[in-house]
Coordinates of C-alpha atoms in Angstrom, one line a residue:
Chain J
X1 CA 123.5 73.9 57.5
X2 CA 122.7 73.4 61.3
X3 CA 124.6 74.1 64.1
X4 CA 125.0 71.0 66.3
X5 CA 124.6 71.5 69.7
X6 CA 127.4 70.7 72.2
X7 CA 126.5 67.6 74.2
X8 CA 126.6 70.0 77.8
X9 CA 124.2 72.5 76.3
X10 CA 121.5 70.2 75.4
X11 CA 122.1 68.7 78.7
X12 CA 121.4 71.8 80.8
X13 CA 117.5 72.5 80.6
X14 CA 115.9 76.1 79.6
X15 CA 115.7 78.7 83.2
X16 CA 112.8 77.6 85.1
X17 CA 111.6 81.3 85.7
X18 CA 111.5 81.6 81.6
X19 CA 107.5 81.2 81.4
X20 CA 106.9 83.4 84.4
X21 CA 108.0 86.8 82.2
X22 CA 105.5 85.8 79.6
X23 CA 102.7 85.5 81.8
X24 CA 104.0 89.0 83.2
X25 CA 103.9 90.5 80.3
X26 CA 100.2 90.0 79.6
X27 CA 99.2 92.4 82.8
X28 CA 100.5 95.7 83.3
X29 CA 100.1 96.2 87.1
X30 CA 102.7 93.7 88.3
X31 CA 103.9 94.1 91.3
X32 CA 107.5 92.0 91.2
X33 CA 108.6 90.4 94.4
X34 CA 110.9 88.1 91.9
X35 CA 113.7 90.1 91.3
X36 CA 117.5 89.1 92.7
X37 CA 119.1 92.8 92.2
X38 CA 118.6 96.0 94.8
X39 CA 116.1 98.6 94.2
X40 CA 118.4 101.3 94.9
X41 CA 121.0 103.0 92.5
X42 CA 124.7 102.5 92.8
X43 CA 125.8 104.8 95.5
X44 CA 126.2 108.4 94.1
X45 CA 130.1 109.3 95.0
X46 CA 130.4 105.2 92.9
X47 CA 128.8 106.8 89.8
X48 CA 130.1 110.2 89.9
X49 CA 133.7 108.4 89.7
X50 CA 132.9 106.2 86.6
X51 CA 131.6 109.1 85.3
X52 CA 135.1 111.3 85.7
X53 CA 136.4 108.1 84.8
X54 CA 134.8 108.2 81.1
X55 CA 135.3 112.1 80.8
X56 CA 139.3 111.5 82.0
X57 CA 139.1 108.8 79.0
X58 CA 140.2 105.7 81.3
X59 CA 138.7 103.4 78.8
X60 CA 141.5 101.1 78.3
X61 CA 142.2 97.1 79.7
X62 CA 143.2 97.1 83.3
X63 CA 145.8 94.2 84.1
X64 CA 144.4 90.9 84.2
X65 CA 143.2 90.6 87.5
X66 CA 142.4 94.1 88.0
X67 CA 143.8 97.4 88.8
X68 CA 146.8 96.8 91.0
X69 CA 144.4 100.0 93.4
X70 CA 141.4 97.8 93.5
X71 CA 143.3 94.6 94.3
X72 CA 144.5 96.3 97.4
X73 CA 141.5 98.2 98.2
X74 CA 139.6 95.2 98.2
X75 CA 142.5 93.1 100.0
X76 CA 141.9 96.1 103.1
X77 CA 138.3 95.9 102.9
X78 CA 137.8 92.0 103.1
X79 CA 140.4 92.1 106.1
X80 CA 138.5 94.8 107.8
X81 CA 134.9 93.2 107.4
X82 CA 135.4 89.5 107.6
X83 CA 139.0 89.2 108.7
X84 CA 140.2 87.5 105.7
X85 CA 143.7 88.1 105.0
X86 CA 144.5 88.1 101.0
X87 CA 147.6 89.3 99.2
X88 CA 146.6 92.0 96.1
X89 CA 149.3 90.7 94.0
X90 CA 148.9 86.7 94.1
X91 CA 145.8 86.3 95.5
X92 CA 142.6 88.4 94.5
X93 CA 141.6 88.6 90.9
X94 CA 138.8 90.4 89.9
X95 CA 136.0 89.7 87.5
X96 CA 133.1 90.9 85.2
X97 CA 130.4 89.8 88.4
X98 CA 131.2 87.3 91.2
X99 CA 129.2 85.1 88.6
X100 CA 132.3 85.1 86.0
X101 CA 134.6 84.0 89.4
X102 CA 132.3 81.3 89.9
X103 CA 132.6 79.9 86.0
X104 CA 136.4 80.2 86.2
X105 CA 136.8 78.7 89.5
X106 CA 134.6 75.5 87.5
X107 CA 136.5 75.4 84.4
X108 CA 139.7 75.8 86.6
X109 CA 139.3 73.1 89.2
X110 CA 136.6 70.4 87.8
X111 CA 137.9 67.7 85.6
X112 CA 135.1 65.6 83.2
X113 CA 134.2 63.0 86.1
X114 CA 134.4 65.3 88.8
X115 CA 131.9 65.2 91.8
X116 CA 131.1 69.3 92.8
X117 CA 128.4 68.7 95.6
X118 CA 126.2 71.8 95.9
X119 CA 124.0 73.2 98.8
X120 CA 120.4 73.5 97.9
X121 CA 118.3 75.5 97.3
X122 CA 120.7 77.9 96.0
X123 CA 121.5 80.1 93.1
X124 CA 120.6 78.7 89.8
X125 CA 124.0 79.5 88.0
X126 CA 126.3 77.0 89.3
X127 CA 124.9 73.5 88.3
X128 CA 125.4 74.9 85.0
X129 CA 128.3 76.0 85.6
X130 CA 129.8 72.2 86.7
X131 CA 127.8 70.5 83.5
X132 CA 129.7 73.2 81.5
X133 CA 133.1 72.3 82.9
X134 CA 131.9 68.7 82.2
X135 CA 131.7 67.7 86.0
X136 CA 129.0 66.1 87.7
X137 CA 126.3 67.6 90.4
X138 CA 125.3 66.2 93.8
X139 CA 122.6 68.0 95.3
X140 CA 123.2 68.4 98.7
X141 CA 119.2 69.8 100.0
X142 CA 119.1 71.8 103.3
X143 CA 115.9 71.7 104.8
X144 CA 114.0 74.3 106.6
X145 CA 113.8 72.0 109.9
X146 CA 117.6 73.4 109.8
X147 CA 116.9 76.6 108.8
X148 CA 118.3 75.9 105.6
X149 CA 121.7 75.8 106.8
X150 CA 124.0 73.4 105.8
X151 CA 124.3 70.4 107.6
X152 CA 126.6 67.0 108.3
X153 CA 124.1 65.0 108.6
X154 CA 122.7 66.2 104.7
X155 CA 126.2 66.1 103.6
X156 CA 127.1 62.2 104.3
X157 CA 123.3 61.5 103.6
X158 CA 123.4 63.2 99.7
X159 CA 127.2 61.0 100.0
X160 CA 129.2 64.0 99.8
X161 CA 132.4 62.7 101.5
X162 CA 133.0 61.2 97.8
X163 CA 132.8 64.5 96.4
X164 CA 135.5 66.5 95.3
X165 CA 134.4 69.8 95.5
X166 CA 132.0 71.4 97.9
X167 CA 129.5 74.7 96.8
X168 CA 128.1 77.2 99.1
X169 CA 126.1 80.1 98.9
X170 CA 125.5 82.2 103.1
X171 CA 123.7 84.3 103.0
X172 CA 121.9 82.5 101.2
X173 CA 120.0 83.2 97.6
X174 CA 117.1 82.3 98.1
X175 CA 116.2 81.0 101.1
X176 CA 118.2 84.0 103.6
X177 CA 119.5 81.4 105.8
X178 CA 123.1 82.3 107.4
X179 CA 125.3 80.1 108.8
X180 CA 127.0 81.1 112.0
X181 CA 130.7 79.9 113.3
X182 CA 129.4 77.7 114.9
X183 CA 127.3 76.0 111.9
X184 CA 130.0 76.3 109.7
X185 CA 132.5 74.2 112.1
X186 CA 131.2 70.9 111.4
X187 CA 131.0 71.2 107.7
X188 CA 134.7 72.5 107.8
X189 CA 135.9 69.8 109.6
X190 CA 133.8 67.3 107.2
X191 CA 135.3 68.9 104.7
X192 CA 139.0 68.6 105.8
X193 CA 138.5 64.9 107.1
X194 CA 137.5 63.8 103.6
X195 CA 139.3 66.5 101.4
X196 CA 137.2 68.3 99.7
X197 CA 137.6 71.8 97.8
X198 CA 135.5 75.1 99.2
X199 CA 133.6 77.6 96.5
X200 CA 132.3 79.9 98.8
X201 CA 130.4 82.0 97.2
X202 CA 129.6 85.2 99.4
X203 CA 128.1 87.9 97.3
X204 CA 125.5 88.9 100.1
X205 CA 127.9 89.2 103.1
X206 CA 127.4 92.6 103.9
X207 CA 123.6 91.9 104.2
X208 CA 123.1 90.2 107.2
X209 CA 120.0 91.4 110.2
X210 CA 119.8 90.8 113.9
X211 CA 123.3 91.4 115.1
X212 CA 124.9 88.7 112.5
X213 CA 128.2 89.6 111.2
X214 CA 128.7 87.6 108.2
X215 CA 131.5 84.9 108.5
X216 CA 133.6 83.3 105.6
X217 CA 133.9 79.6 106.3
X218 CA 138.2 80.5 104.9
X219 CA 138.4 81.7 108.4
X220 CA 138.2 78.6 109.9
X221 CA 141.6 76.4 110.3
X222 CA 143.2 74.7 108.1
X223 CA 140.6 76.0 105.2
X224 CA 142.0 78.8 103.4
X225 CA 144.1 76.7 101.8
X226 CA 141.2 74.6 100.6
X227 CA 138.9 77.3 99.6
X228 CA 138.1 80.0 97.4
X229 CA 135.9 83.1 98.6
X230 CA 133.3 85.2 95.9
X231 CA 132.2 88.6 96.5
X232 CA 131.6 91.8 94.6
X233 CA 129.8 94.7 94.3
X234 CA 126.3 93.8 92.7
X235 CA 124.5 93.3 95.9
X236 CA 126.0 95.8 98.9
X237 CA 127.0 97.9 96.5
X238 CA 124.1 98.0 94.2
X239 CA 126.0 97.6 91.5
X240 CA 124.6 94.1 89.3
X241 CA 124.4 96.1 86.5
X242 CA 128.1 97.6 85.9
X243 CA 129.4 93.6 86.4
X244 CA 132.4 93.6 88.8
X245 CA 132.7 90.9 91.2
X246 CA 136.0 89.0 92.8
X247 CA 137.4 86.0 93.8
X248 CA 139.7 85.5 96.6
X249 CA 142.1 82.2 97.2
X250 CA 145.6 80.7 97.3
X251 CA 148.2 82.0 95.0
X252 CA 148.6 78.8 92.0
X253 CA 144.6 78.5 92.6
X254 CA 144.0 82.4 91.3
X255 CA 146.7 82.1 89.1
X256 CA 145.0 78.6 87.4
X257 CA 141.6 80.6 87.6
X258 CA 143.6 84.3 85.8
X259 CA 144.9 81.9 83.0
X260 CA 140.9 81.2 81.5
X261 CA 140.3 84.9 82.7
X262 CA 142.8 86.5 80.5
X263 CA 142.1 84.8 77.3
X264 CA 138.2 85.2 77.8
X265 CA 137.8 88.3 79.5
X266 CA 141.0 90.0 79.2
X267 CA 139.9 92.4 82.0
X268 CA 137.0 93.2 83.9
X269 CA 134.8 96.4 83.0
X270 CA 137.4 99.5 83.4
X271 CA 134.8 102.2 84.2
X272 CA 133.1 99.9 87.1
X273 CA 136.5 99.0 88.4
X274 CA 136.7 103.0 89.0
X275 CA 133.5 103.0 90.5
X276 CA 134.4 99.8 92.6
X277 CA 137.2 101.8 94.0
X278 CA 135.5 104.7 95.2
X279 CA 132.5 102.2 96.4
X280 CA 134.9 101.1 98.8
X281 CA 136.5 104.1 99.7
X282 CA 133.4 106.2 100.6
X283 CA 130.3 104.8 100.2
X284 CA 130.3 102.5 103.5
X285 CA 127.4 104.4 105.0
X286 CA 125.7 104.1 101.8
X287 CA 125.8 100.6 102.1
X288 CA 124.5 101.1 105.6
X289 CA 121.7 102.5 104.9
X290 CA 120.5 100.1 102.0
X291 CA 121.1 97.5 105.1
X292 CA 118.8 99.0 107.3
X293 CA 116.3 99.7 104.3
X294 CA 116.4 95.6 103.9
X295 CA 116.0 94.8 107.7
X296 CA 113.1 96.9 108.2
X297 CA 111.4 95.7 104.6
X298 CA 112.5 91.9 106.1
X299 CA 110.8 92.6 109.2
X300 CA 107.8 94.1 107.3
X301 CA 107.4 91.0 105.4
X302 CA 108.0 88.3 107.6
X303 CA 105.4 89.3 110.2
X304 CA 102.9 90.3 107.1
X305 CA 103.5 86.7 105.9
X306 CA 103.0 85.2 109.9
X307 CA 99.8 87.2 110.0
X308 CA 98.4 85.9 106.2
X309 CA 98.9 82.6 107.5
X310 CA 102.2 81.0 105.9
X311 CA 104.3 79.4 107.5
X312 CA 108.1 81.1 106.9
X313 CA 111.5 80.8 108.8
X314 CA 113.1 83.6 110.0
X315 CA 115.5 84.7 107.5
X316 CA 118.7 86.6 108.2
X317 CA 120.8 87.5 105.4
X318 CA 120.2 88.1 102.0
X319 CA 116.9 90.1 100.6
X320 CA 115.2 87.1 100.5
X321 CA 112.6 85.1 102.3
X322 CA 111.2 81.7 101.5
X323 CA 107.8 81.2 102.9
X324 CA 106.2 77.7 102.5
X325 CA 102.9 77.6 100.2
X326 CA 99.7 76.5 101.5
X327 CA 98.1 72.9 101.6
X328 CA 96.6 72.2 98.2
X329 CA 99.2 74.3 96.3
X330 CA 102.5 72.9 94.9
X331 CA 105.0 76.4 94.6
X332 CA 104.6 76.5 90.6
X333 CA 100.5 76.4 90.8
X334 CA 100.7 79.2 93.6
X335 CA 103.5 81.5 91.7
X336 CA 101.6 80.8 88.6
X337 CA 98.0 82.1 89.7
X338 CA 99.6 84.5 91.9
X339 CA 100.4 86.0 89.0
X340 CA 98.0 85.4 86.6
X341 CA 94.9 86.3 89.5
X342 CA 96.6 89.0 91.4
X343 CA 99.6 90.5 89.6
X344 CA 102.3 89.4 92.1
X345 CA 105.2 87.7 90.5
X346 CA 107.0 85.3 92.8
X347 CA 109.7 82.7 92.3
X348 CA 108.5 78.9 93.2
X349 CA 111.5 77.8 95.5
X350 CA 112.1 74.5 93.4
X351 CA 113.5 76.6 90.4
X352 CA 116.5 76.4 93.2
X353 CA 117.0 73.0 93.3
X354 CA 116.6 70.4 95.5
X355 CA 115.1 71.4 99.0
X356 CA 113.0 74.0 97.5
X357 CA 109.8 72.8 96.9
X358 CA 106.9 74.0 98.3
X359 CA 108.2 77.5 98.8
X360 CA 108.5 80.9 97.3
X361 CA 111.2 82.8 96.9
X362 CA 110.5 86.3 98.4
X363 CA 112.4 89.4 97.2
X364 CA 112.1 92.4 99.4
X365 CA 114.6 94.6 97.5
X366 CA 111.6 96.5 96.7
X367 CA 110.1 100.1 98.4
X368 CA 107.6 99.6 101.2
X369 CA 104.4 101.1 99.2
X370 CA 105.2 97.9 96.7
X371 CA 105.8 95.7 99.4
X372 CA 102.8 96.4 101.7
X373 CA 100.5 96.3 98.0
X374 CA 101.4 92.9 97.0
X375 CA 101.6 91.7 100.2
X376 CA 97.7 92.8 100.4
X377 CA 97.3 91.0 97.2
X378 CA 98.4 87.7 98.3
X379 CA 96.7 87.8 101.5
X380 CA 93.7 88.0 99.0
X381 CA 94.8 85.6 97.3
X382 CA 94.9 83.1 100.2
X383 CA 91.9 83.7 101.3
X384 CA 89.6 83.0 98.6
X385 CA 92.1 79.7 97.7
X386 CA 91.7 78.3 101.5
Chain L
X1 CA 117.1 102.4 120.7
X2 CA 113.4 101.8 119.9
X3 CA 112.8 105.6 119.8
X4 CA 115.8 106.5 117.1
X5 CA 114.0 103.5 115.1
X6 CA 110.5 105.0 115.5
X7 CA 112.0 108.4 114.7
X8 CA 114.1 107.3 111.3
X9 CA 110.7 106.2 110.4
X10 CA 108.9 108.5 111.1
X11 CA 111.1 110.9 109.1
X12 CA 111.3 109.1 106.6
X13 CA 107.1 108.9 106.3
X14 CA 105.3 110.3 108.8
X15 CA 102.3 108.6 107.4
X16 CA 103.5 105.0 108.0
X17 CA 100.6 103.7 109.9
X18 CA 101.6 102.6 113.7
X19 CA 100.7 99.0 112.4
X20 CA 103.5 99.1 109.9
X21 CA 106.0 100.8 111.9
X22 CA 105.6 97.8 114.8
X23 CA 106.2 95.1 111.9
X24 CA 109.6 97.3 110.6
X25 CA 110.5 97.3 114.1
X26 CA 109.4 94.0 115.9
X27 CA 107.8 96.2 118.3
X28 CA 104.8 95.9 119.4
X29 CA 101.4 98.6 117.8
X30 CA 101.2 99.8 121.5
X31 CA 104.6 100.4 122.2
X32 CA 104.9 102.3 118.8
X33 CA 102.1 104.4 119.4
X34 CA 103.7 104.8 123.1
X35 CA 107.0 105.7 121.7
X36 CA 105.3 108.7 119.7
X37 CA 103.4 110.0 122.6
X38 CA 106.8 110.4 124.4
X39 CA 108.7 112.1 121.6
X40 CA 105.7 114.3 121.1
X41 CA 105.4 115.4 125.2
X42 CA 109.3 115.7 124.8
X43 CA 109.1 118.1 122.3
X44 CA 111.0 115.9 120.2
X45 CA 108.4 115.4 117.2
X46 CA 107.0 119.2 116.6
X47 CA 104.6 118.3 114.2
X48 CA 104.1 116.5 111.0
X49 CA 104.1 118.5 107.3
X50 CA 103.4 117.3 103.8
X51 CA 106.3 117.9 101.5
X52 CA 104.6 119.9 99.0
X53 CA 106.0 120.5 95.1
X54 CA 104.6 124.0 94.4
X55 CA 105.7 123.6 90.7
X56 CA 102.8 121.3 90.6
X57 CA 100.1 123.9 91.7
X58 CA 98.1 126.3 89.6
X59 CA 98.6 128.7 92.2
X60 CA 102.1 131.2 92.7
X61 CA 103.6 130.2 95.8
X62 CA 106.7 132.8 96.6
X63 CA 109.2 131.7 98.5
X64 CA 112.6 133.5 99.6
X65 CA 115.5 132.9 101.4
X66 CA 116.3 136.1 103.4
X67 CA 120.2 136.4 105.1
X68 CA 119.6 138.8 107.5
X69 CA 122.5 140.7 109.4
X70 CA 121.7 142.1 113.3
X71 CA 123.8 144.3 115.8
X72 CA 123.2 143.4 119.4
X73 CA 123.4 145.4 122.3
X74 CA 123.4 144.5 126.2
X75 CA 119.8 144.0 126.3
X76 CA 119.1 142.5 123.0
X77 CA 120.8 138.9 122.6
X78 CA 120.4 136.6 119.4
X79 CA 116.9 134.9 120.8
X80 CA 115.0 138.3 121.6
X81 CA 115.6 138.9 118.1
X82 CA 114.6 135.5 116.6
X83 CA 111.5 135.1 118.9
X84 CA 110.1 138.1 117.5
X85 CA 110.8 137.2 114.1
X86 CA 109.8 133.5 114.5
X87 CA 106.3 135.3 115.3
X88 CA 105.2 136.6 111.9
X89 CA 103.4 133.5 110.4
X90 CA 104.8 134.5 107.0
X91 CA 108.4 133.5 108.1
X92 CA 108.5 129.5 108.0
X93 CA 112.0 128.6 108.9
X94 CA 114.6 130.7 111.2
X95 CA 118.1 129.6 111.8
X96 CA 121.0 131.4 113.4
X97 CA 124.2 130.1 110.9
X98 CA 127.7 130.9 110.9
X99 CA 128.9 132.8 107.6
X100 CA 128.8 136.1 105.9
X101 CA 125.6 136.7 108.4
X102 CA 123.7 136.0 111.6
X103 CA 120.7 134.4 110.8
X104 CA 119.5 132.2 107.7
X105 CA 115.0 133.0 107.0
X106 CA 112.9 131.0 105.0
X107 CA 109.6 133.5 104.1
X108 CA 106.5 132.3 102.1
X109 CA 103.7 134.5 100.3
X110 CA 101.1 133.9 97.3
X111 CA 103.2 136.7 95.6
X112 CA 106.3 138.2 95.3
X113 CA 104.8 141.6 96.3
X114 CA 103.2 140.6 99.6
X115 CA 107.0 138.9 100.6
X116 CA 108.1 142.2 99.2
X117 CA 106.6 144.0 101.4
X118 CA 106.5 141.9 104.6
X119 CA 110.7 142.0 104.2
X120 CA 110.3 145.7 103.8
X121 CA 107.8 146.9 106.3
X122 CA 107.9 144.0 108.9
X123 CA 111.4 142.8 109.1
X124 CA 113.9 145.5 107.6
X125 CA 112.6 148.2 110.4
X126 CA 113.4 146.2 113.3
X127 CA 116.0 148.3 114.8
X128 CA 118.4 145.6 115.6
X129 CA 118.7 144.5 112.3
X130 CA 121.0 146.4 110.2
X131 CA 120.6 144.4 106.7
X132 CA 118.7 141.9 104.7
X133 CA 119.2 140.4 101.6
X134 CA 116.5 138.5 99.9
X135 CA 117.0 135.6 97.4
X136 CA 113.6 134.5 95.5
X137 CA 113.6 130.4 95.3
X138 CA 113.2 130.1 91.3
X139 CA 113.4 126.3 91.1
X140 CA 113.1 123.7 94.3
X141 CA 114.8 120.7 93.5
X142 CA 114.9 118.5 96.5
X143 CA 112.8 119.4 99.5
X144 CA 113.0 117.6 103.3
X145 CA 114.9 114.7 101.4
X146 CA 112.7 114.3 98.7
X147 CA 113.6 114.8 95.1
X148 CA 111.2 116.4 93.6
X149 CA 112.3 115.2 89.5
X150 CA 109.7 112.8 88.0
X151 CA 111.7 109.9 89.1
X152 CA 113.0 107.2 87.3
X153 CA 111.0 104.1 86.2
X154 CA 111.7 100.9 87.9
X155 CA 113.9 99.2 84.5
X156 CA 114.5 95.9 86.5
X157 CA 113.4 93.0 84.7
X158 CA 110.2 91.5 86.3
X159 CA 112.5 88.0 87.2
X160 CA 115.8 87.6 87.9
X161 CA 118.0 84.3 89.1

């Protein structure tokens, strides 16, 4: 007896970063500059209230979408930050990780045959995601002549005006690119001329540098109605491990997206909707000070980076940067002997899709003393290779 | 602006070399080190101290927190007091706090004897004080910001998406 495997799983092939752990795990002074989560614990006063939480025994199911407290907690905070105006009971549901949001929003809104057209390079979940709802992918690549934002001109080029759906990701994993108001006008308007559907996924908002206050492209006119908004608590909040993200859209859309949520998930995590809660009550400065942290670290390792030699764009959001390799090295080689020579484990950018060859994804969600090390290390390393 | 910067980092690690500070802070390694000079002529930056775990150490190091009550009179104020405390080498920190008393002393020794005897015979007979009370520090467990626990390991995985 075999199991046979569904036609979209064999489809899909195994993580590109899968090889990378095991060459990892032969040295034992690996410095990690590969890692997509904060450094930094969840926020204290967050913890202390999951803790209570436990002790008061709140273990149950929440409702569906969330505790009705959380809805509206969340419904004040995204209209304070990013002027985004969503009702707690009809519109916000929240999830097990912004990554759960982003599978429901697929199975909920991509028929088999569907076209969802996705900005690279960009977080690796979500062509996945549309091969497991049964749609198809069009890779829309940003390059970094644009900054890696997205453009009109690399949407009609990939042909996205025939797509149905469009997928972003700004601030962006993992290049850092933002995209302004001003950047995101044009692709709005593209994408109300030929009427496409928004997933906006925008789990790194509160992490932007340089005076950038994050905006949600649902601000623009005449998109809300076409677009749904991710966030949660894993990146600002430090919090990938307790699994609470949301999603954030019209009424029958959340509803549609509830009605796979409740018979899969049931409810997100109880004890980290408690610490969500107090997250957004209280731990604001916490939050800015992880900000800062970043921005310095980002600072650090951008002019570190100029100084070695490679050439990388000046990211602004995100913990990310996404230097290009040096002539003679595709990214995989460099990761690769990075790792194996010097102990640094980096990303190679076209694990991201298209757009992302030739570069390395840079975490700096790491301490200083780490950073300034491996940094070192592939100075080094560039050295003796050019 | 540039000065708070320089100052959150220098707080945070006064060993951060001026190099690294002007990368943090898109400044420039001259206007860094120009932007210590000032807060050190200001008097802003007294000094830079290592943040020592004495738990660590073969050797005793006493410490005690010392409330200390005072009665002043028309010539004596708060600061003739303090400035002749602050003198003894032995005391390390001197605050006047609101409370239960006037001012809030940090004392240091190599035992508990020789802080004994410095409360007793140096700082009890000062004739504007009219009472101390001395707490020995048993356990320090977070010192100028830093916790001084064995930390926790880093249990991220080496990759993640």
């Amino acid at each position: 007896m075999r199991f046979e495997l569904s036609d979209r799983v064999q489809t899909v092939p195994p993580s590109g970063i899968r090889r990378f752990f095991e060459i990892a795990e032969e040295r034992d002074d690996v410095i990690s500059l590969g890692v997509g989560e904060p450094d930094f614990a969840t926020p204290w006063a967050a913890r202390d209230a999951a803790i209570t939480s436990l002790e008061q025994g709140k273990t149950s199911y929440t409702a569906n979408r969330g505790k009705r407290e959380l809805r509206e907690a969340i419904s004040d905070y995204v209209a304070d930050r990013f002027e985004l105006g969503y009702d707690p009971d009809e519109e916000i549901i929240v999830t097990a990780g912004a990554s759960e949001a982003v599978d429901l929003a697929f199975r909920a809104f991509v028929d088999p045959g569907d076209t969802v057209a996705i900005a690279q390079p960009s977080y690796i979940s979500y062509e996945p995601g549309v091969v497991f709802a049964g749609g198809d992918v069009l890779p829309v690549p940003t390059t970094e002549e644009d900054d890696f934002r997205l453009t009109v001109e690399a949407l009609e080029a990939a042909g996205a005006d025939e797509a149905d759906t469009l997928v972003l990701c700004y601030p962006n994993n993992p290049t850092g690119a933002i995209m302004t108001e001003a950047d995101l006008e044009p692709v709005a308007e593209f994408v109300r001329e030929h009427d496409l559907t928004v997933l906006s996924d925008e789990i790194y908002a509160e992490l932007t540098y340089d005076g950038n206050e994050h905006v949600s492209i649902a601000t623009l006119p005449g998109m809300r109605e076409r677009t749904i908004v991710f966030n949660g608590f894993s990146k600002a909040h430090a919090m990938t491990g307790l699994r609470l993200g949301y999603a954030l859209g019209p009424a029958d859309a959340i509803a549609a997206m509830n009605k796979i949520h409740q018979y899969t998930m049931l409810s997100a995590p109880t004890t980290a909707q408690h610490a969500a809660l107090e997250a957004l009550d209280s731990c604001d400065g916490d939050v800015r000070e992880m900000v800062s942290q970043y921005d310095r670290r980002r600072r650090f390792v951008l002019s570190r980076f100029r100084e070695i030699g490679m050439d990388v764009f000046e990211a602004k959001g995100a913990f990310y940067c996404f230097p290009e390799v040096p002539e003679g090295f595709t990214a995989e080689e460099f990761a690769e002997e990075v790792l194996r020579e010097q102990g640094v484990a980096v990303v190679p950018g076209d694990v991201f899709g298209a757009g992302g060859n030739g570069h390395l994804r840079i975490s700096y969600a790491t301490g200083l003393e780490d950073l300034r090390e491996a940094l070192a290390r592939i100075e080094a390393f560039v050295e003796e290779h050019t | 602006m540039s000065e708070r910067e320089v100052l959150e980092l220098l707080r945070e690690n006064a060993r951060y070399s001026t190099a690294d500070i002007a990368r943090m802070t898109d400044l420039e390694e001259t206007e860094v080190e120009a932007v210590i000079e000032e807060l050190e002529a200001a008097g802003v930056v007294r000094g830079y101290q290592a943040v020592v775990d004495w738990d660590k150490l073969e050797q005793e190091r006493v410490r005690a927190e010392v409330e200390l009550n005072v009665r002043l009179d028309r010539e004596t104020g708060y600061d003739d007091i303090a400035e002749r405390l602050a003198r003894f080498p032995q005391v390390t920190a001197l605050r006047l706090v609101s409370g239960d008393y006037d001012f809030h002393m940090e004392v240091e020794g190599d035992s508990i004897r020789e802080v004994s005897q410095f409360i007793s015979e140096k700082v009890a007979p000062v004739p504007e004080i009219t009472q101390t009370v001395t707490h020995y520090v048993m356990t320090s467990y977070k010192e100028n910001g830093i916790e001084l626990g064995d930390g926790e390991d880093d249990e991220r995985l080496s990759f993640s998406p």
